[in-house]
PDB file of C-alpha atoms in Angstrom:
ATOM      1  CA  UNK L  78      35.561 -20.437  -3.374  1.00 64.00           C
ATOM      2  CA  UNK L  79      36.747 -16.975  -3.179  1.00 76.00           C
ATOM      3  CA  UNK L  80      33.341 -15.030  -3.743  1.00 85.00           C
ATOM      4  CA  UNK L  81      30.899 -13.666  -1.675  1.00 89.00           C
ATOM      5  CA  UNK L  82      27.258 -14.679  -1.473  1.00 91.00           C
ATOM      6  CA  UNK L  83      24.455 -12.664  -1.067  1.00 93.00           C
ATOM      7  CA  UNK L  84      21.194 -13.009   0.739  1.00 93.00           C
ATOM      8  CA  UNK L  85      18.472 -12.326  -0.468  1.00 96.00           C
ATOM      9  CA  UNK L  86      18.604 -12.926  -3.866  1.00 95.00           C
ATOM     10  CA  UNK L  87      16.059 -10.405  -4.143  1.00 97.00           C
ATOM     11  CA  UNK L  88      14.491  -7.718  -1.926  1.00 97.00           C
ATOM     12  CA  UNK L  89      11.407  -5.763  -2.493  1.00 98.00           C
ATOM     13  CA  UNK L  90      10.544  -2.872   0.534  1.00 97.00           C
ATOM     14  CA  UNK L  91       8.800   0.766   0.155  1.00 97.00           C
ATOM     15  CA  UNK L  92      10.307   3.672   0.238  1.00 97.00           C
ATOM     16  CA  UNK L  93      11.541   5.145   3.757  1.00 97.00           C
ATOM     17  CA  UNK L  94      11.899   1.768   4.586  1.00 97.00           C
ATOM     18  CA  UNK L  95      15.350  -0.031   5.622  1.00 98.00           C
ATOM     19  CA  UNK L  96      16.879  -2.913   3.808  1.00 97.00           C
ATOM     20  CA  UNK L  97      19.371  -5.298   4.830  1.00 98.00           C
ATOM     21  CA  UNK L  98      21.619  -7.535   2.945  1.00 97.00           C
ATOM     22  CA  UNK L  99      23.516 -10.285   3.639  1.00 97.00           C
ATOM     23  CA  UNK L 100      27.098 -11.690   2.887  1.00 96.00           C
ATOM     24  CA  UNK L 101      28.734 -14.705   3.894  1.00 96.00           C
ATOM     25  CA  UNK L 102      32.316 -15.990   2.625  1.00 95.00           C
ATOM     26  CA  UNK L 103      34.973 -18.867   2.344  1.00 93.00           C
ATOM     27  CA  UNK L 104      38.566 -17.156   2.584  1.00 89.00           C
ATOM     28  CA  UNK L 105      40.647 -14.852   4.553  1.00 90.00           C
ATOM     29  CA  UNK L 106      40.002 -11.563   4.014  1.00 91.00           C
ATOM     30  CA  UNK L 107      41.974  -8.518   3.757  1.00 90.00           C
ATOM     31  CA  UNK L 108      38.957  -6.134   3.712  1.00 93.00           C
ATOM     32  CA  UNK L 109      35.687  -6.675   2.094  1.00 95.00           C
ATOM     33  CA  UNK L 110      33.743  -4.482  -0.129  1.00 95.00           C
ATOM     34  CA  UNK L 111      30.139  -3.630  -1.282  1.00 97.00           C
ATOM     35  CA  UNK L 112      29.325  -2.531  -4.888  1.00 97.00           C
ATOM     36  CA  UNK L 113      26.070  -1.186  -6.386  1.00 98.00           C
ATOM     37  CA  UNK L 114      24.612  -1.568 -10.037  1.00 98.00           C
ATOM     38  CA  UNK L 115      22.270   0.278 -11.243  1.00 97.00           C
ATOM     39  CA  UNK L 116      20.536  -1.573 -14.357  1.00 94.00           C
ATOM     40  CA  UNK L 117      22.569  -1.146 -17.512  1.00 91.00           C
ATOM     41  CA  UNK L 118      25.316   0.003 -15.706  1.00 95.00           C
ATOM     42  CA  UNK L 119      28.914  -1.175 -14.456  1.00 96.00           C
ATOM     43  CA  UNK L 120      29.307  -1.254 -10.837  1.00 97.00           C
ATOM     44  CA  UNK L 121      30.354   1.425  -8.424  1.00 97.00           C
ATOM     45  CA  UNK L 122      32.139   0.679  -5.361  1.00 96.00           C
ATOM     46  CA  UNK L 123      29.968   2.080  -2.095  1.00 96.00           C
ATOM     47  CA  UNK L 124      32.106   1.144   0.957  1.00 96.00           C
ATOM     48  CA  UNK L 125      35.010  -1.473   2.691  1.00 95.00           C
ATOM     49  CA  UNK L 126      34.969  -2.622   5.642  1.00 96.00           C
ATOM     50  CA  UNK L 127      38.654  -3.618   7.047  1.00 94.00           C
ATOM     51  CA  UNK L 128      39.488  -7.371   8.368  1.00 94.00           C
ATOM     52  CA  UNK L 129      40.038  -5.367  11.678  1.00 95.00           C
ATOM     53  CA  UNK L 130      36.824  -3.393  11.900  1.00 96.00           C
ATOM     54  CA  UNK L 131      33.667  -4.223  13.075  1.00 97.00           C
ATOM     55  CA  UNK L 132      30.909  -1.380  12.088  1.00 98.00           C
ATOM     56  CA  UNK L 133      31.484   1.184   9.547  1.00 97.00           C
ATOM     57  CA  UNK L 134      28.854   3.788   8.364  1.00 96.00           C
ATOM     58  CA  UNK L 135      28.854   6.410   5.022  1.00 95.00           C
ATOM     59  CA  UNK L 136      25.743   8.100   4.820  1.00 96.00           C
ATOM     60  CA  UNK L 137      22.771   6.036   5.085  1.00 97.00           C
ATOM     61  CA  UNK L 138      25.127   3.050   4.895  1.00 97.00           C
ATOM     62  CA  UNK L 139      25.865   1.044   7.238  1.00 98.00           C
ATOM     63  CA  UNK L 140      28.263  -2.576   7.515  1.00 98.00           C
ATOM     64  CA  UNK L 141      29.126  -4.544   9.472  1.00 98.00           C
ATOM     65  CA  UNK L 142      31.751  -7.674   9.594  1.00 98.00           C
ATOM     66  CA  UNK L 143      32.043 -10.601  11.723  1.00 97.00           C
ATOM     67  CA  UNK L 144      35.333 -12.594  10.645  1.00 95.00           C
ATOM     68  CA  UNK L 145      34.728 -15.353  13.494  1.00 95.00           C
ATOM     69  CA  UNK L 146      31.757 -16.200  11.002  1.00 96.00           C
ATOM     70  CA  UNK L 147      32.636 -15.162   7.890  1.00 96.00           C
ATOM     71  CA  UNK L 148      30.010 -13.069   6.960  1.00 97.00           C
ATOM     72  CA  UNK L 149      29.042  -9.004   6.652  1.00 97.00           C
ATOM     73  CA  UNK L 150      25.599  -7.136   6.132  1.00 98.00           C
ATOM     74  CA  UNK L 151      24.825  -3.653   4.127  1.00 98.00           C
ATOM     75  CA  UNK L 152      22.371  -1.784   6.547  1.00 98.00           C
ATOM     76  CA  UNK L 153      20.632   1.163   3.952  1.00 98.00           C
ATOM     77  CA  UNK L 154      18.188   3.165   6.166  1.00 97.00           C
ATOM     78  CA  UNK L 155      15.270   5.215   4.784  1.00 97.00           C
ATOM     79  CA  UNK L 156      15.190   3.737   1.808  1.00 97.00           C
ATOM     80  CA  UNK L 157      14.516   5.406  -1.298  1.00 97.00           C
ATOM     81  CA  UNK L 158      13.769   4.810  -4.941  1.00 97.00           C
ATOM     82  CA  UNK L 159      16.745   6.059  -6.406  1.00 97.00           C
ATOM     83  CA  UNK L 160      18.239   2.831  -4.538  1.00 98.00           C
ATOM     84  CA  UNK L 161      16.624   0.287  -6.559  1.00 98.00           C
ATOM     85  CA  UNK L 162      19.590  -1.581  -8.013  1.00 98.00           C
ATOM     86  CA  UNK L 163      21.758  -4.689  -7.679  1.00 98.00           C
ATOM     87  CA  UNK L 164      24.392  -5.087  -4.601  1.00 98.00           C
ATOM     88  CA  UNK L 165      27.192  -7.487  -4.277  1.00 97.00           C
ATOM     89  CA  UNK L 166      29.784  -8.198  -1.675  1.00 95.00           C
ATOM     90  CA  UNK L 167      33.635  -8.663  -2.513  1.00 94.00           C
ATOM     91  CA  UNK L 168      35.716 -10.337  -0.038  1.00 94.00           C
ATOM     92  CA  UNK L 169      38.721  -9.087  -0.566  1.00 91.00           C
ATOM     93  CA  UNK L 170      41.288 -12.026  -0.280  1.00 88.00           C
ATOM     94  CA  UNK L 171      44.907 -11.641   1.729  1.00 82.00           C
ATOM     95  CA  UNK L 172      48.215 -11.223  -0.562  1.00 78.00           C
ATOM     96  CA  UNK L 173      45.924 -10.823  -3.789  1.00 81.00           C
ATOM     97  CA  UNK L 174      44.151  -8.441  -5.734  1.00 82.00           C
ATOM     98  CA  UNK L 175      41.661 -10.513  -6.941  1.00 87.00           C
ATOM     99  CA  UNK L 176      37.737 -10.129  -6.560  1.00 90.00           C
ATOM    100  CA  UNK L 177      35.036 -12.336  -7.355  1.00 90.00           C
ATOM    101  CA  UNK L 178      31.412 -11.199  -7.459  1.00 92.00           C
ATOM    102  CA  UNK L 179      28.377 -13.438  -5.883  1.00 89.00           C
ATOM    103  CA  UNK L 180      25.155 -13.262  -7.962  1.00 92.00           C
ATOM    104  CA  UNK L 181      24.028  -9.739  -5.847  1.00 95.00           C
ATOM    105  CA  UNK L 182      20.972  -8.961  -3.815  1.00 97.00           C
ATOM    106  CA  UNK L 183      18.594  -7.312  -6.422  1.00 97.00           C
ATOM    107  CA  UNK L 184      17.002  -4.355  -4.033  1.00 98.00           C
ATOM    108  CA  UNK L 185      13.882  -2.662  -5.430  1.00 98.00           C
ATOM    109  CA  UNK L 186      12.200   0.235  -3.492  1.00 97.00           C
ATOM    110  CA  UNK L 187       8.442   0.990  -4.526  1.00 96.00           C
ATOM    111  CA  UNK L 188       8.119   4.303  -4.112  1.00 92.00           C
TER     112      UNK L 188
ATOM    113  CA  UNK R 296      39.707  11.445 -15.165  1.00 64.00           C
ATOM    114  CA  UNK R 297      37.470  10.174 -17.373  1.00 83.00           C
ATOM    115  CA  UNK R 298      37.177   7.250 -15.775  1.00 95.00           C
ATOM    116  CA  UNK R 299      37.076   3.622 -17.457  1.00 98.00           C
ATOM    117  CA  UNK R 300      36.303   4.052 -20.800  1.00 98.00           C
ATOM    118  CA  UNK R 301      35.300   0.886 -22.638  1.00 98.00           C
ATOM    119  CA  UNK R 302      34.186   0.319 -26.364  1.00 97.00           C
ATOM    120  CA  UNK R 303      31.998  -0.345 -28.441  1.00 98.00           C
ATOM    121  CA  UNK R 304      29.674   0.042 -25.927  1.00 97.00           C
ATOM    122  CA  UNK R 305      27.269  -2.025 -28.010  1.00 97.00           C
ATOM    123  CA  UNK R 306      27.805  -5.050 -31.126  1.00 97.00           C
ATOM    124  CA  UNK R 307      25.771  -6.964 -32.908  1.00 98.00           C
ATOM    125  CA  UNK R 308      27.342  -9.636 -34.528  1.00 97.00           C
ATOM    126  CA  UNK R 309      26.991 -12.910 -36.610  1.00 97.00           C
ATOM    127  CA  UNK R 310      28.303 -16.468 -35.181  1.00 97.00           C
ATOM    128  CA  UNK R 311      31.939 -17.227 -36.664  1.00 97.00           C
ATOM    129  CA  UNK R 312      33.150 -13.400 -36.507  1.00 98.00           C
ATOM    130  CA  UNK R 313      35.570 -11.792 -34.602  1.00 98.00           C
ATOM    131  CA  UNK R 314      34.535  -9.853 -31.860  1.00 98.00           C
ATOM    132  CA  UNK R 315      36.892  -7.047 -30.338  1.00 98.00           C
ATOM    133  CA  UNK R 316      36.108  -5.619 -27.244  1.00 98.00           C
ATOM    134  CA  UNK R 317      38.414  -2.205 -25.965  1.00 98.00           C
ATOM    135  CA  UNK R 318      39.515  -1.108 -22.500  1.00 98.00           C
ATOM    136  CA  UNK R 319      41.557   2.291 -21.171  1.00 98.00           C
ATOM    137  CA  UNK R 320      41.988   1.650 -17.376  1.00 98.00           C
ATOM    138  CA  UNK R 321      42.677   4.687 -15.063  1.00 96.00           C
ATOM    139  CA  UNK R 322      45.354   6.144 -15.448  1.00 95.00           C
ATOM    140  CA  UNK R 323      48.028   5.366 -12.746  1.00 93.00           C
ATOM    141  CA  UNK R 324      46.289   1.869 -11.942  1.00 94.00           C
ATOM    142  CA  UNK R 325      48.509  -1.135 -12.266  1.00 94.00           C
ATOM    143  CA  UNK R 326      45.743  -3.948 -12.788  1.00 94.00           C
ATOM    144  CA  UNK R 327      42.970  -4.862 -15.378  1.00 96.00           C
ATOM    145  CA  UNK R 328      40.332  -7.026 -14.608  1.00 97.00           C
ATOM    146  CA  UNK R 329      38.270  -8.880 -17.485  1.00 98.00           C
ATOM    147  CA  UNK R 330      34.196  -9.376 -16.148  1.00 97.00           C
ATOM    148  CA  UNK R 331      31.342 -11.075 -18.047  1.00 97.00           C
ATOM    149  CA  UNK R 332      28.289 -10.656 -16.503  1.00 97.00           C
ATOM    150  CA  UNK R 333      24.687 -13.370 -17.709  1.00 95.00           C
ATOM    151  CA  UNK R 334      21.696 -13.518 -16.000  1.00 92.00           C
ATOM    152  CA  UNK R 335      22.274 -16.822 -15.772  1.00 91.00           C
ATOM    153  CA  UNK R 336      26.116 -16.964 -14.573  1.00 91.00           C
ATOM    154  CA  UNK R 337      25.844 -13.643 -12.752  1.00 92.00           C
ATOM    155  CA  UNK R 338      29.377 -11.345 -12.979  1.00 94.00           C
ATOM    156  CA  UNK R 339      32.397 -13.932 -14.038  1.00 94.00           C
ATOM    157  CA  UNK R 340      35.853 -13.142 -13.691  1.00 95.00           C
ATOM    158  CA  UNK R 341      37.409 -13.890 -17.050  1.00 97.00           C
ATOM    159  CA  UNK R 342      41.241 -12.857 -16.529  1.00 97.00           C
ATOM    160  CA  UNK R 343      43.365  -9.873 -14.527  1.00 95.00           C
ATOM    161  CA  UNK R 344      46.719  -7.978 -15.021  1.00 96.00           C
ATOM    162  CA  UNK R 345      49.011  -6.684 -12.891  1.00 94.00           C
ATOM    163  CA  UNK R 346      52.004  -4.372 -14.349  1.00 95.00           C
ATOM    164  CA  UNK R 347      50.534  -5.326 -17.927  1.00 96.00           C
ATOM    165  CA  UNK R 348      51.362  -8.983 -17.199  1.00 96.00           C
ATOM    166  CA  UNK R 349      48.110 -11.538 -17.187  1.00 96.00           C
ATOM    167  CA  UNK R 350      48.452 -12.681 -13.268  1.00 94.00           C
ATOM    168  CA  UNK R 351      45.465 -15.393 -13.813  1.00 93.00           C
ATOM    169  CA  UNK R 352      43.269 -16.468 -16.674  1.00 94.00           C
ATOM    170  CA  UNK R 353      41.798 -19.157 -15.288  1.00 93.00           C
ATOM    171  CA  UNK R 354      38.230 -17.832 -16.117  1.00 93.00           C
ATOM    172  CA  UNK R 355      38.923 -17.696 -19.626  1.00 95.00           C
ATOM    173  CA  UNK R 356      35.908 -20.034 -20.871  1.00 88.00           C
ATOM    174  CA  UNK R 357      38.102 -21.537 -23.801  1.00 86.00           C
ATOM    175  CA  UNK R 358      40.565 -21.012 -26.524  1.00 91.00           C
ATOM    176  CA  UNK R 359      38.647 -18.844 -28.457  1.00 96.00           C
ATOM    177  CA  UNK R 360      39.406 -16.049 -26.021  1.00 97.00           C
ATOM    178  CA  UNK R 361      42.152 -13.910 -26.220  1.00 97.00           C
ATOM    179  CA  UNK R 362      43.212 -11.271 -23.703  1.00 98.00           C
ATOM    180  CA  UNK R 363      45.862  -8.408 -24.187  1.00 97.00           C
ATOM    181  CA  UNK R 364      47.511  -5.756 -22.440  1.00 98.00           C
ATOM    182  CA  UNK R 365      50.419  -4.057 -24.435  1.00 97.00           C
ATOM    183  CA  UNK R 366      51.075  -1.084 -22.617  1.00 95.00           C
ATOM    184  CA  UNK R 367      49.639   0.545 -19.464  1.00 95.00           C
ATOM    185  CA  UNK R 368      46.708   1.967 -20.664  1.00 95.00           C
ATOM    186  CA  UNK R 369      44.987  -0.102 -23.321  1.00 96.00           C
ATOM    187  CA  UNK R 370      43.982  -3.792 -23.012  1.00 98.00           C
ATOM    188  CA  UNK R 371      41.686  -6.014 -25.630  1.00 98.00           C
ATOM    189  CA  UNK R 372      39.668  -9.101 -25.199  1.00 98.00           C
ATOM    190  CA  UNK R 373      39.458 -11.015 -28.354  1.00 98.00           C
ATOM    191  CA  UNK R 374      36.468 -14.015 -29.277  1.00 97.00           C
ATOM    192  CA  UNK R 375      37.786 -15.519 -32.401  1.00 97.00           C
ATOM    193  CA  UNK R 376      35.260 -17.367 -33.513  1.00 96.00           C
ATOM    194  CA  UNK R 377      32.151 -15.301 -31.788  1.00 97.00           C
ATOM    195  CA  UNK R 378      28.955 -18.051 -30.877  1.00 97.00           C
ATOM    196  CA  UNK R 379      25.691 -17.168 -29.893  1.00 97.00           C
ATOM    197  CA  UNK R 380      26.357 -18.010 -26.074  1.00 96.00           C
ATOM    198  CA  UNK R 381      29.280 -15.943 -25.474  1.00 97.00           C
ATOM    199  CA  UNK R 382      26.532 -13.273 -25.668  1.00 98.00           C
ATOM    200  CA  UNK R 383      26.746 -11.011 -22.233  1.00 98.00           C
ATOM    201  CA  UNK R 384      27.729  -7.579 -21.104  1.00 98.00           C
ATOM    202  CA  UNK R 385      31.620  -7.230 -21.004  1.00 98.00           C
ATOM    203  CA  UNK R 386      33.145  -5.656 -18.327  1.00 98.00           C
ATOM    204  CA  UNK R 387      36.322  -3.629 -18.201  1.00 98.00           C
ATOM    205  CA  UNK R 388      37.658  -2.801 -14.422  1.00 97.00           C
ATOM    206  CA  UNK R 389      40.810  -1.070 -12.951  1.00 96.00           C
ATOM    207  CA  UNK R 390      42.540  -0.629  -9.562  1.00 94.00           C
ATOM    208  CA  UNK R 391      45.933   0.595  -8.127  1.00 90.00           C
ATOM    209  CA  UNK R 392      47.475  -2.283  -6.608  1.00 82.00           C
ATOM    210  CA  UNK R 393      50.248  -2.748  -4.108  1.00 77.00           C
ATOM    211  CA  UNK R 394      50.809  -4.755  -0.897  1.00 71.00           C
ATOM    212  CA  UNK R 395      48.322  -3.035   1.875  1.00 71.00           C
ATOM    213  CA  UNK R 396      46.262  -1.920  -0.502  1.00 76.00           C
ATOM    214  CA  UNK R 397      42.745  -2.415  -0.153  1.00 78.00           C
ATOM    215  CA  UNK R 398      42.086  -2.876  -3.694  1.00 82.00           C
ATOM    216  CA  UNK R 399      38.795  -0.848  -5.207  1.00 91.00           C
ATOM    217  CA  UNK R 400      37.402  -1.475  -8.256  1.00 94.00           C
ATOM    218  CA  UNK R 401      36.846   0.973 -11.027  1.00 96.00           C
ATOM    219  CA  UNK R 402      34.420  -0.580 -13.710  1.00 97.00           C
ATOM    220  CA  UNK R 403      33.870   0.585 -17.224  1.00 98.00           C
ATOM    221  CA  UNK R 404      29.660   1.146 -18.307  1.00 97.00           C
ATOM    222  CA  UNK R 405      30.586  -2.113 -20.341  1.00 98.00           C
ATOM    223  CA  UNK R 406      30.140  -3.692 -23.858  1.00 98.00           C
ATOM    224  CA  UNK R 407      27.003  -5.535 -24.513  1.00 98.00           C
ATOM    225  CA  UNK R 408      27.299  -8.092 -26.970  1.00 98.00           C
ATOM    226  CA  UNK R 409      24.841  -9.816 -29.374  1.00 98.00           C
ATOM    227  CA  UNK R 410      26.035 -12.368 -31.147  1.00 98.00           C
ATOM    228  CA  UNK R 411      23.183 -13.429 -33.550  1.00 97.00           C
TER     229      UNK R 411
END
């Protein structure tokens, strides 16, 4: 399967608080990326993380990716309630432009 | 730019009619992408374009869906006969593909549905 799946389904923290998702995946990757929906909306890309990089951080973001086990995380530190929304992972298959969504990790933050 | 643009953004519609959903990409992207998203299913992958030319459609759910893309910067998704389960939010994305590239998605605010 080419799609990403995310862990926890759902995560409930306070605000000021960090929150940590999981990915884990199937295929060889190009890149992989990490996409926020706020409810009632369409999804907006937040970052990528290359095959060939390890850590990358934008903002209060922060990823990782482990290829040797096939998995990533989405680090958001001091949480806040404007956050609250659903985030998926897209691993972002070699020679191909296609992405496949996972069910998401639905994050809310009580302020 | 404006951005995806998508519509209707909302239908209501009886079982048996024929639903037509709308879809302007970004302008300068080369491929379409076709999402439905269900709280049951989560966000499907119905069919994608590259260069106006459908690449795979092997999420198409049956015959009763139709997908289009004429020219560069329209697309359509046709259900022909509409039934109460294809009801969902309808999702519209674009991207600017080419060997290397790492491939973002653009998505639409997306059509919801109801078909009664």
């Amino acid at each position: 399967s080419q799609q990403g799946e995310e862990d926890p389904q759902a995560l409930s923290i306070q605000e000021g608080e960090n929150a940590t998702m999981n990915c884990s995946y199937k295929t060889s990757i190009n890149n992989l990326q990490w996409y926020r929906q706020n409810s009632g909306r369409g999804l907006v890309h937040l970052i990528l993380i290359r095959s060939n990089e390890r850590e990358k951080h934008s903002g209060r973001l922060r990823v990782t990716l482990d290829t040797s086990k096939k998995s990533s995380s989405l680090l958001i530190t001091a949480s806040r309630a404007a956050d609250t929304a659903s985030y998926f992972c897209a691993p972002h298959p070699n020679g191909s432009e296609k992405l496949v969504f996972g069910k998401g990790t639905k994050l809310t933050v009580n302020p | 730019d404006a951005g995806v643009i998508q519509s209707p953004r909302h239908e209501v519609t009886e079982m048996g009619q024929e639903v037509t959903l709308r879809c302007k990409p970004i302008s300068g992207h080369n491929s379409l992408f076709w999402y439905r998203q269900t709280m049951m299913r989560g966000l499907e992958l119905l069919i994608y374009f590259n260069n106006n030319v459908p690449i795979d459609d092997s999420g198409m759910p049956e015959d009763r869906f139709s997908a289009k893309m004429p020219n560069a910067s329209f697309s359509t998704l046709k259900i022909q006969p509409s039934e109460p389960r294809d009801s969902a939010v309808y999702f519209c994305a674009s991207s600017f593909w080419l060997a290397g590239a790492t491939g973002e998605l653009f998505f639409g605010e997306g059509s919801r549905l109801t078909v009664l």
